[in-house]
Amino acid sequence: MEEDYRMKVVVLLSGGMDSVCSLYYSKEKYNVIAAVSFDYGSKYNHKELPYASYHCGKLKIPHTVMKVGFVDDYFESSLMKDGSYAENSKLKNVSSKTIVPFRNGMMLAIAIGFAESLGGEGVVIAAHSGDYSAYPDCREKFLKLMSQAAKAGTYNKVKILRPFVYLSKEEIVKIGRKLDVDFSKTWSCNKGDDIHCGECDTCLGRREAFNSARVSDPTVYNYNEPLSLDPLD
C-alpha cells in the first residue's frame, strides 16, 4: 500500500505554550521539516528560545533561530529590551504598546521564504481566538489574505496553516495535554525574569487557560493568588 502523503511544513516556534502545542500537533499531522524561531530583542527571548530548542530536540526536528535585530532598533513596543521609542509613542493606546507592530506579518513572510527554500509547502502559526482583540495580524481575515499572497508569490504555493485560529487558549491546553506536552518547559511572561511574574497579561492568560481546562499548571509564578476556578488534574 502506498504511504499516505503528508505536507512538508515549517512551524513558527516562539517557545511559548501555544506554539509548542502547535509543534506537537504538526508533528502528528504533517511532515515537519523545520521549526523557526526569531530573536528580535524582546525582554523574554532569552527565556523562550531555549524551550523552543528543547522541544525540537525532543521531537528530532531541525531548529533554526533567526536574528532580526532591526525590530528592536526601529519598532516601538514595551516588550523590547531597549524601549527606544516609548517616550514618543504614536500608538493609539497603552495596550497597543505591548505588541510589536506587524510582528506576525514579518515573521510569516520570512518563514514562507525559508519554507520554500527547504522545499516546504506550508507554514504553521499558532494564532488563536484569544489573540483577536489585541493582535490584528493574528486574525483569520489577515491570515487568509496572507496565505493567498504566499501561494501567489511562491513556486511551491506555500500555504499558511492556522490549526488553532478558532480555538481558545483553554482548548489548546487540552490538546497539549493529549499530546503529552511538557508545559513546564514553555514560557509566557512578558517580563523575562527568572520565573513567571504571574500578573502580566500573558501570565494571566496562561493561568486562566489551565484553570478553565481543569489541568494542573506546572508553572512557577512569583504571584500566584488563586483564580476563580481551582485546577483539577
Coordinates of N, CA and C in Angstrom, one line a residue:
M1 N 0.8 -1.2 0.0 CA 0.0 0.0 0.0 C 0.9 1.2 0.0
E2 N 0.5 2.2 -0.8 CA 1.3 3.4 -0.9 C 1.2 4.2 0.4
E3 N 2.3 4.8 0.8 CA 2.3 5.5 2.1 C 1.5 6.8 1.9
D4 N 0.7 7.2 2.9 CA 0.0 8.4 2.9 C 0.9 9.6 2.8
Y5 N 0.6 10.5 1.9 CA 1.4 11.8 1.7 C 1.1 12.7 2.8
R6 N 2.1 13.3 3.4 CA 1.9 14.4 4.4 C 2.7 15.7 3.9
M7 N 2.0 16.8 4.0 CA 2.5 18.0 3.6 C 3.8 18.4 4.4
K8 N 4.8 18.9 3.7 CA 6.0 19.4 4.3 C 5.8 20.8 4.8
V9 N 6.0 21.0 6.1 CA 5.8 22.3 6.7 C 6.9 22.7 7.6
V10 N 6.9 24.1 7.8 CA 7.8 24.7 8.7 C 6.9 25.3 9.8
V11 N 7.3 25.1 11.1 CA 6.5 25.6 12.2 C 7.1 26.9 12.8
L12 N 6.3 27.9 12.9 CA 6.8 29.1 13.7 C 6.7 28.8 15.1
L13 N 7.9 28.9 15.8 CA 8.0 28.4 17.2 C 8.7 29.4 18.1
S14 N 7.9 30.0 18.9 CA 8.5 31.0 19.8 C 9.1 30.4 21.1
G15 N 8.5 29.3 21.5 CA 8.9 28.7 22.8 C 7.8 28.9 23.8
G16 N 6.7 29.6 23.4 CA 5.5 29.8 24.3 C 4.6 28.6 24.2
M17 N 3.6 28.5 25.1 CA 2.8 27.3 25.2 C 2.0 27.1 23.9
D18 N 1.5 28.1 23.3 CA 0.7 27.9 22.1 C 1.5 27.3 20.9
S19 N 2.6 27.9 20.7 CA 3.5 27.5 19.5 C 4.1 26.1 19.8
V20 N 4.4 25.8 21.0 CA 4.9 24.5 21.4 C 3.8 23.4 21.1
C21 N 2.6 23.7 21.5 CA 1.5 22.8 21.2 C 1.3 22.6 19.7
S22 N 1.5 23.7 19.0 CA 1.3 23.6 17.5 C 2.4 22.8 16.9
L23 N 3.6 22.8 17.5 CA 4.7 22.0 17.0 C 4.3 20.5 17.2
Y24 N 3.8 20.1 18.4 CA 3.5 18.7 18.6 C 2.3 18.3 17.8
Y25 N 1.3 19.2 17.6 CA 0.2 18.9 16.7 C 0.6 18.7 15.3
S26 N 1.5 19.6 14.8 CA 2.0 19.5 13.5 C 2.8 18.2 13.3
K27 N 3.6 17.8 14.3 CA 4.3 16.6 14.2 C 3.4 15.4 13.9
E28 N 2.2 15.4 14.5 CA 1.2 14.3 14.3 C 0.6 14.4 12.9
K29 N 0.4 15.6 12.4 CA -0.4 15.7 11.2 C 0.4 15.9 9.9
Y30 N 1.5 16.6 10.0 CA 2.3 16.9 8.8 C 3.7 16.3 8.9
N31 N 4.5 16.5 7.8 CA 5.9 16.2 7.8 C 6.6 17.5 8.1
V32 N 7.0 17.7 9.4 CA 7.6 18.9 9.8 C 9.1 18.9 9.5
I33 N 9.5 19.7 8.5 CA 10.9 19.7 8.0 C 11.8 20.6 8.8
A34 N 11.2 21.6 9.5 CA 11.9 22.5 10.3 C 11.0 23.3 11.2
A35 N 11.6 23.9 12.3 CA 10.9 24.9 13.1 C 11.8 26.1 13.0
V36 N 11.2 27.3 13.0 CA 12.0 28.5 13.0 C 11.5 29.5 14.1
S37 N 12.5 30.0 14.8 CA 12.3 31.0 15.9 C 13.0 32.3 15.5
F38 N 12.5 33.4 16.1 CA 13.1 34.7 15.8 C 13.6 35.4 17.1
D39 N 14.8 35.8 17.1 CA 15.4 36.6 18.2 C 15.3 38.0 17.7
Y40 N 14.3 38.7 18.2 CA 14.1 40.1 17.8 C 14.3 41.2 18.9
G41 N 14.9 40.7 20.0 CA 15.2 41.7 21.0 C 14.2 41.9 22.1
S42 N 13.3 41.0 22.3 CA 12.3 41.1 23.3 C 12.9 40.9 24.7
K43 N 12.2 41.3 25.7 CA 12.7 41.1 27.1 C 12.8 39.6 27.5
Y44 N 12.0 38.8 26.7 CA 11.9 37.4 27.2 C 12.4 36.4 26.1
N45 N 13.0 36.9 25.0 CA 13.6 35.9 24.0 C 14.5 34.9 24.7
H46 N 15.3 35.4 25.6 CA 16.3 34.5 26.3 C 15.6 33.4 27.1
K47 N 14.4 33.6 27.5 CA 13.6 32.6 28.2 C 12.9 31.6 27.3
E48 N 12.4 32.1 26.2 CA 11.6 31.3 25.2 C 12.5 30.4 24.4
L49 N 13.5 31.0 23.8 CA 14.3 30.2 22.8 C 14.9 28.9 23.3
P50 N 15.4 28.8 24.5 CA 15.9 27.5 24.9 C 14.8 26.5 25.0
Y51 N 13.6 26.9 25.3 CA 12.4 25.9 25.3 C 12.1 25.5 23.9
A52 N 12.2 26.4 23.0 CA 11.9 26.1 21.6 C 12.9 25.0 21.1
S53 N 14.2 25.2 21.5 CA 15.2 24.3 21.1 C 15.0 22.9 21.8
Y54 N 14.6 23.0 23.1 CA 14.4 21.7 23.8 C 13.3 20.9 23.1
H55 N 12.2 21.4 22.8 CA 11.1 20.6 22.2 C 11.5 20.1 20.8
C56 N 12.2 21.0 20.0 CA 12.7 20.5 18.7 C 13.7 19.3 18.9
G57 N 14.5 19.4 19.9 CA 15.4 18.3 20.1 C 14.7 17.0 20.5
K58 N 13.7 17.2 21.4 CA 12.9 16.0 21.8 C 12.2 15.4 20.7
L59 N 11.7 16.2 19.7 CA 10.9 15.6 18.6 C 11.8 15.4 17.4
K60 N 13.1 15.7 17.5 CA 14.1 15.5 16.4 C 13.7 16.3 15.2
I61 N 13.4 17.5 15.4 CA 13.0 18.5 14.3 C 14.1 19.5 14.2
P62 N 14.6 19.7 13.0 CA 15.7 20.8 12.9 C 15.1 22.2 13.3
H63 N 16.0 22.9 14.1 CA 15.5 24.2 14.6 C 16.5 25.3 14.2
T64 N 15.9 26.3 13.6 CA 16.7 27.5 13.2 C 16.2 28.7 14.0
V65 N 17.2 29.5 14.5 CA 16.9 30.7 15.2 C 17.4 31.9 14.3
M66 N 16.6 32.7 13.9 CA 17.0 33.8 13.0 C 17.0 35.1 13.8
K67 N 18.1 35.9 13.8 CA 18.2 37.1 14.5 C 17.7 38.2 13.5
V68 N 16.7 39.0 14.1 CA 16.1 40.1 13.3 C 16.2 41.3 14.2
G69 N 17.5 41.8 14.5 CA 17.7 42.9 15.4 C 17.1 44.2 15.0
F70 N 16.8 44.4 13.7 CA 16.3 45.6 13.2 C 14.9 45.9 13.9
V71 N 14.2 44.9 14.4 CA 13.0 45.1 15.0 C 13.2 45.8 16.3
D72 N 14.1 45.4 17.1 CA 14.4 46.1 18.3 C 14.9 47.6 18.1
D73 N 15.6 47.7 17.0 CA 16.2 49.1 16.6 C 15.2 50.1 16.2
Y74 N 14.2 49.6 15.5 CA 13.3 50.6 14.8 C 11.8 50.4 15.1
F75 N 11.4 49.4 15.8 CA 10.0 49.2 16.1 C 9.6 49.5 17.5
E76 N 8.5 50.1 17.7 CA 8.1 50.6 19.1 C 7.3 49.5 19.8
S77 N 7.7 49.2 21.0 CA 7.0 48.2 21.8 C 7.6 48.2 23.2
S78 N 6.8 48.1 24.2 CA 7.3 48.0 25.6 C 7.8 46.6 25.8
L79 N 7.7 45.7 24.9 CA 8.2 44.3 25.0 C 9.7 44.2 24.7
M80 N 10.2 45.3 24.1 CA 11.6 45.3 23.7 C 12.5 45.6 24.9
K81 N 13.8 45.2 24.8 CA 14.7 45.4 25.8 C 15.0 46.9 26.0
D82 N 15.1 47.6 24.9 CA 15.6 49.0 25.0 C 14.4 50.0 25.1
G83 N 13.3 49.6 24.5 CA 12.1 50.5 24.5 C 12.5 51.9 24.0
S84 N 13.2 52.0 22.9 CA 13.8 53.2 22.3 C 12.8 54.3 22.1
Y85 N 11.6 54.0 21.7 CA 10.6 55.0 21.3 C 9.5 55.2 22.3
A86 N 9.6 54.6 23.5 CA 8.5 54.7 24.4 C 8.0 56.1 24.8
E87 N 9.0 57.0 24.9 CA 8.6 58.3 25.4 C 7.9 59.1 24.3
N88 N 8.0 58.7 23.1 CA 7.4 59.5 22.0 C 6.4 58.6 21.2
S89 N 5.6 57.9 22.0 CA 4.7 56.9 21.4 C 3.7 57.6 20.5
K90 N 3.5 57.0 19.3 CA 2.4 57.4 18.4 C 1.4 56.3 18.3
L91 N 1.5 55.3 19.1 CA 0.5 54.2 19.1 C -0.8 54.7 19.8
K92 N -1.9 54.2 19.5 CA -3.2 54.7 19.9 C -3.5 54.6 21.4
N93 N -3.1 53.5 22.0 CA -3.4 53.3 23.4 C -2.4 52.5 24.1
V94 N -2.5 52.4 25.4 CA -1.5 51.8 26.2 C -1.3 50.3 25.9
S95 N -2.4 49.6 25.7 CA -2.4 48.2 25.4 C -1.6 47.9 24.1
S96 N -1.8 48.8 23.1 CA -1.1 48.6 21.9 C 0.4 48.7 22.0
K97 N 0.9 49.3 23.0 CA 2.3 49.4 23.2 C 3.0 48.1 23.6
T98 N 2.1 47.1 24.0 CA 2.7 45.8 24.4 C 2.7 44.8 23.3
I99 N 2.4 45.3 22.1 CA 2.6 44.4 20.9 C 3.7 45.0 20.1
V100 N 4.3 44.1 19.2 CA 5.3 44.5 18.2 C 4.5 44.7 16.9
P101 N 4.5 45.9 16.4 CA 3.7 46.1 15.2 C 4.0 45.2 14.0
F102 N 3.0 44.5 13.6 CA 3.1 43.6 12.4 C 4.1 42.5 12.6
R103 N 4.3 42.1 13.8 CA 5.3 41.0 14.1 C 5.0 39.8 13.3
N104 N 3.8 39.3 13.4 CA 3.5 38.0 12.7 C 3.6 38.2 11.2
G105 N 3.2 39.3 10.7 CA 3.3 39.6 9.3 C 4.8 39.4 8.8
M106 N 5.7 40.0 9.6 CA 7.1 40.0 9.2 C 7.6 38.5 9.3
M107 N 7.3 37.9 10.4 CA 7.8 36.6 10.7 C 7.3 35.5 9.7
L108 N 6.0 35.7 9.4 CA 5.4 34.8 8.4 C 6.1 35.0 7.0
A109 N 6.4 36.2 6.6 CA 7.0 36.5 5.3 C 8.4 35.8 5.3
I110 N 9.1 35.9 6.3 CA 10.4 35.3 6.4 C 10.3 33.7 6.4
A111 N 9.4 33.2 7.2 CA 9.2 31.8 7.3 C 8.7 31.2 6.0
I112 N 7.9 32.0 5.2 CA 7.4 31.5 3.9 C 8.6 31.3 3.0
G113 N 9.5 32.3 2.9 CA 10.7 32.2 2.1 C 11.6 31.0 2.5
F114 N 11.7 30.9 3.8 CA 12.5 29.8 4.4 C 11.9 28.4 4.0
A115 N 10.6 28.3 4.1 CA 9.9 27.1 3.8 C 10.1 26.7 2.3
E116 N 10.0 27.7 1.5 CA 10.2 27.5 0.0 C 11.6 27.0 -0.3
S117 N 12.6 27.6 0.4 CA 14.0 27.3 0.3 C 14.2 25.8 0.6
L118 N 13.4 25.3 1.6 CA 13.6 23.9 2.0 C 12.7 22.9 1.3
G119 N 12.0 23.4 0.3 CA 11.0 22.6 -0.4 C 9.7 22.4 0.3
G120 N 9.4 23.3 1.3 CA 8.2 23.1 2.1 C 7.0 23.7 1.3
E121 N 5.8 23.2 1.8 CA 4.6 23.6 1.2 C 3.6 24.4 2.2
G122 N 4.0 24.5 3.4 CA 3.2 25.2 4.4 C 4.0 25.7 5.5
V123 N 3.4 26.8 6.2 CA 4.0 27.3 7.4 C 2.9 27.3 8.4
V124 N 3.2 26.8 9.6 CA 2.2 26.7 10.7 C 2.4 27.8 11.7
I125 N 1.3 28.5 12.0 CA 1.3 29.5 13.0 C 0.2 29.2 14.1
A126 N 0.5 29.5 15.3 CA -0.3 29.1 16.4 C -1.3 30.2 16.9
A127 N -1.6 31.1 16.0 CA -2.6 32.1 16.3 C -3.9 31.5 16.7
H128 N -4.6 32.1 17.8 CA -5.8 31.5 18.3 C -6.8 32.6 18.6
S129 N -8.0 32.2 18.9 CA -9.1 33.2 19.1 C -8.8 34.2 20.2
G130 N -8.1 33.9 21.2 CA -7.8 34.8 22.2 C -6.9 36.0 21.8
D131 N -6.2 35.8 20.7 CA -5.3 36.9 20.1 C -6.1 37.9 19.3
Y132 N -7.3 37.7 19.0 CA -8.0 38.5 18.0 C -8.1 40.0 18.4
S133 N -8.4 40.3 19.7 CA -8.7 41.7 20.1 C -7.4 42.5 20.0
A134 N -6.3 42.0 20.5 CA -5.1 42.7 20.6 C -4.2 42.7 19.4
Y135 N -4.3 41.6 18.6 CA -3.3 41.4 17.5 C -3.9 41.3 16.2
P136 N -4.0 42.4 15.4 CA -4.6 42.4 14.1 C -4.0 41.3 13.1
D137 N -2.7 41.1 13.3 CA -2.0 40.1 12.4 C -2.1 38.7 12.9
C138 N -3.1 38.4 13.9 CA -3.4 37.1 14.3 C -4.8 36.7 13.9
R139 N -5.5 37.6 13.3 CA -6.9 37.4 12.9 C -7.0 36.6 11.6
E140 N -8.1 35.8 11.5 CA -8.3 35.0 10.3 C -8.4 35.8 9.1
K141 N -9.0 37.0 9.1 CA -9.1 37.8 7.9 C -7.7 38.1 7.4
F142 N -6.8 38.5 8.3 CA -5.4 38.7 7.8 C -4.7 37.5 7.4
L143 N -4.8 36.4 8.1 CA -4.1 35.2 7.8 C -4.5 34.6 6.5
K144 N -5.8 34.7 6.2 CA -6.3 34.1 5.0 C -5.8 34.9 3.8
L145 N -5.7 36.2 3.9 CA -5.2 37.0 2.8 C -3.7 36.8 2.7
M146 N -3.0 36.7 3.8 CA -1.5 36.4 3.8 C -1.2 35.1 3.1
S147 N -2.1 34.1 3.4 CA -1.9 32.8 2.8 C -2.1 32.8 1.3
Q148 N -3.1 33.6 0.9 CA -3.3 33.8 -0.6 C -2.1 34.5 -1.2
A149 N -1.5 35.4 -0.5 CA -0.4 36.1 -1.1 C 0.8 35.2 -1.2
A150 N 1.0 34.3 -0.1 CA 2.1 33.4 -0.1 C 2.0 32.4 -1.3
K151 N 0.8 31.9 -1.5 CA 0.6 30.9 -2.6 C 0.8 31.6 -3.9
A152 N 0.4 32.9 -4.1 CA 0.7 33.6 -5.3 C 2.1 33.9 -5.5
G153 N 2.9 34.1 -4.4 CA 4.2 34.6 -4.5 C 5.3 33.5 -4.4
T154 N 4.9 32.2 -4.4 CA 5.9 31.2 -4.2 C 5.7 30.1 -5.3
Y155 N 6.8 29.5 -5.7 CA 6.7 28.4 -6.7 C 6.0 27.2 -6.1
N156 N 6.2 26.9 -4.8 CA 5.6 25.8 -4.2 C 4.2 26.0 -3.7
K157 N 3.7 27.3 -4.0 CA 2.4 27.7 -3.5 C 2.2 27.4 -2.0
V158 N 3.2 27.9 -1.2 CA 3.2 27.7 0.2 C 1.9 28.3 0.9
K159 N 1.3 27.5 1.7 CA 0.1 27.9 2.5 C 0.5 28.3 3.9
I160 N -0.3 29.1 4.5 CA -0.3 29.4 5.9 C -1.3 28.6 6.6
L161 N -0.9 27.7 7.5 CA -1.8 26.8 8.2 C -2.0 27.3 9.6
R162 N -3.2 27.5 10.0 CA -3.5 28.0 11.3 C -4.5 27.1 12.0
P163 N -4.1 26.0 12.5 CA -5.0 25.0 13.1 C -5.7 25.4 14.3
F164 N -5.2 26.4 15.0 CA -5.8 26.9 16.3 C -6.6 28.2 16.2
V165 N -6.8 28.7 15.0 CA -7.3 30.0 14.8 C -8.6 30.3 15.4
Y166 N -9.5 29.2 15.4 CA -10.8 29.4 16.0 C -10.9 28.8 17.4
L167 N -9.7 28.4 18.0 CA -9.7 27.7 19.3 C -9.3 28.7 20.4
S168 N -9.8 28.4 21.6 CA -9.4 29.2 22.8 C -8.1 28.7 23.3
K169 N -7.4 29.5 24.2 CA -6.2 29.0 24.9 C -6.5 27.8 25.7
E170 N -7.7 27.8 26.3 CA -8.1 26.6 27.1 C -8.1 25.4 26.3
E171 N -8.7 25.4 25.1 CA -8.7 24.3 24.2 C -7.3 23.9 23.7
I172 N -6.4 24.8 23.6 CA -5.0 24.5 23.2 C -4.4 23.7 24.4
V173 N -4.6 24.1 25.6 CA -4.1 23.4 26.7 C -4.6 21.9 26.7
K174 N -5.8 21.7 26.4 CA -6.3 20.4 26.3 C -5.7 19.5 25.2
I175 N -5.4 20.2 24.1 CA -4.7 19.5 23.0 C -3.3 19.1 23.4
G176 N -2.6 20.1 24.1 CA -1.3 19.9 24.5 C -1.2 18.7 25.5
R177 N -2.2 18.7 26.4 CA -2.2 17.6 27.4 C -2.3 16.2 26.7
K178 N -3.2 16.1 25.7 CA -3.4 14.9 25.0 C -2.1 14.5 24.2
L179 N -1.3 15.5 23.8 CA -0.1 15.2 23.0 C 1.1 15.1 23.9
D180 N 0.9 15.1 25.3 CA 2.0 15.0 26.3 C 3.0 16.1 26.2
V181 N 2.5 17.3 26.0 CA 3.4 18.5 26.0 C 3.8 18.8 27.4
D182 N 5.1 19.0 27.7 CA 5.6 19.4 29.0 C 5.5 20.9 29.1
F183 N 4.4 21.4 29.7 CA 4.2 22.8 29.7 C 5.1 23.5 30.7
S184 N 5.8 22.8 31.5 CA 6.8 23.4 32.4 C 8.0 24.0 31.6
K185 N 8.1 23.5 30.4 CA 9.2 23.9 29.5 C 8.6 24.8 28.4
T186 N 7.8 25.7 28.8 CA 7.3 26.8 27.9 C 7.3 28.1 28.6
W187 N 7.3 29.2 27.9 CA 7.4 30.5 28.6 C 6.3 31.4 28.1
S188 N 5.7 32.2 29.0 CA 4.6 33.1 28.7 C 4.8 34.5 29.2
C189 N 5.7 34.7 30.2 CA 5.7 36.0 30.8 C 6.4 37.1 30.0
N190 N 5.8 38.3 30.0 CA 6.4 39.4 29.2 C 7.7 40.0 29.9
K191 N 7.9 39.7 31.2 CA 9.0 40.4 31.9 C 10.3 39.7 31.7
G192 N 10.4 38.4 31.5 CA 11.7 37.8 31.2 C 12.5 37.6 32.4
D193 N 11.9 37.6 33.6 CA 12.7 37.4 34.9 C 13.0 35.9 35.0
D194 N 13.5 35.5 36.2 CA 13.9 34.1 36.4 C 12.6 33.2 36.4
I195 N 11.5 33.6 36.9 CA 10.3 32.9 36.9 C 9.2 33.8 36.4
H196 N 8.0 33.2 36.0 CA 6.9 33.9 35.5 C 6.4 34.9 36.6
C197 N 6.0 36.1 36.3 CA 5.6 37.1 37.3 C 4.2 36.7 37.8
G198 N 3.4 36.1 37.0 CA 2.0 35.7 37.4 C 1.0 36.9 37.3
E199 N 1.4 38.1 36.9 CA 0.5 39.2 36.9 C 0.3 39.9 35.6
C200 N 1.3 39.7 34.6 CA 1.2 40.4 33.3 C 0.1 39.7 32.5
D201 N -0.3 40.3 31.4 CA -1.4 39.8 30.6 C -1.2 38.4 30.2
T202 N 0.0 38.1 29.7 CA 0.3 36.8 29.2 C 0.3 35.7 30.3
C203 N 0.8 36.1 31.5 CA 0.8 35.2 32.6 C -0.7 34.9 33.0
L204 N -1.5 35.9 33.1 CA -2.9 35.8 33.5 C -3.6 34.9 32.5
G205 N -3.3 35.1 31.2 CA -3.9 34.3 30.2 C -3.5 32.8 30.3
R206 N -2.3 32.6 30.6 CA -1.8 31.2 30.8 C -2.5 30.6 32.0
R207 N -2.5 31.3 33.1 CA -3.2 30.8 34.4 C -4.6 30.5 34.1
E208 N -5.3 31.4 33.5 CA -6.8 31.2 33.2 C -7.0 30.0 32.3
A209 N -6.1 29.8 31.3 CA -6.3 28.7 30.4 C -6.2 27.3 31.1
F210 N -5.2 27.2 32.0 CA -5.1 26.0 32.8 C -6.3 25.8 33.7
N211 N -6.7 26.8 34.3 CA -7.8 26.7 35.2 C -9.1 26.3 34.5
S212 N -9.4 27.0 33.4 CA -10.6 26.7 32.6 C -10.5 25.3 32.0
A213 N -9.4 24.8 31.7 CA -9.2 23.5 31.1 C -9.2 22.4 32.2
R214 N -9.2 22.8 33.5 CA -9.1 21.9 34.6 C -7.9 21.0 34.5
V215 N -6.7 21.6 34.1 CA -5.5 20.9 34.0 C -4.5 21.6 35.0
S216 N -3.7 20.8 35.7 CA -2.8 21.3 36.6 C -1.7 22.2 35.9
D217 N -1.4 23.3 36.4 CA -0.5 24.2 35.8 C 0.9 24.0 36.5
P218 N 1.9 23.5 35.8 CA 3.2 23.2 36.4 C 4.1 24.5 36.5
T219 N 3.6 25.6 36.1 CA 4.4 26.8 36.1 C 4.6 27.4 37.5
V220 N 5.8 27.9 37.8 CA 6.2 28.6 39.0 C 6.0 30.0 38.8
Y221 N 5.1 30.7 39.6 CA 4.8 32.1 39.4 C 5.3 32.9 40.7
N222 N 5.7 34.1 40.4 CA 6.1 34.9 41.6 C 4.8 35.3 42.3
Y223 N 3.8 35.6 41.6 CA 2.5 36.0 42.2 C 1.5 34.9 41.8
N224 N 0.9 34.2 42.7 CA 0.0 33.1 42.4 C -1.2 33.0 43.3
E225 N -1.9 34.2 43.4 CA -3.1 34.2 44.2 C -4.2 33.4 43.4
P226 N -5.0 32.6 44.0 CA -6.0 31.7 43.3 C -6.9 32.5 42.4
L227 N -7.2 31.9 41.2 CA -8.1 32.5 40.3 C -9.5 32.0 40.7
S228 N -10.5 32.2 39.9 CA -11.9 31.9 40.2 C -12.1 30.4 40.2
L229 N -11.3 29.6 39.4 CA -11.5 28.2 39.4 C -10.3 27.5 39.9
D230 N -10.5 26.3 40.5 CA -9.4 25.5 41.0 C -9.1 24.4 40.0
P231 N -7.8 24.3 39.6 CA -7.4 23.3 38.6 C -7.6 21.9 39.1
L232 N -8.0 21.0 38.2 CA -8.2 19.6 38.6 C -7.3 18.9 37.6
D233 N -6.7 17.8 38.0 CA -5.8 17.0 37.1 C -6.5 15.7 36.9

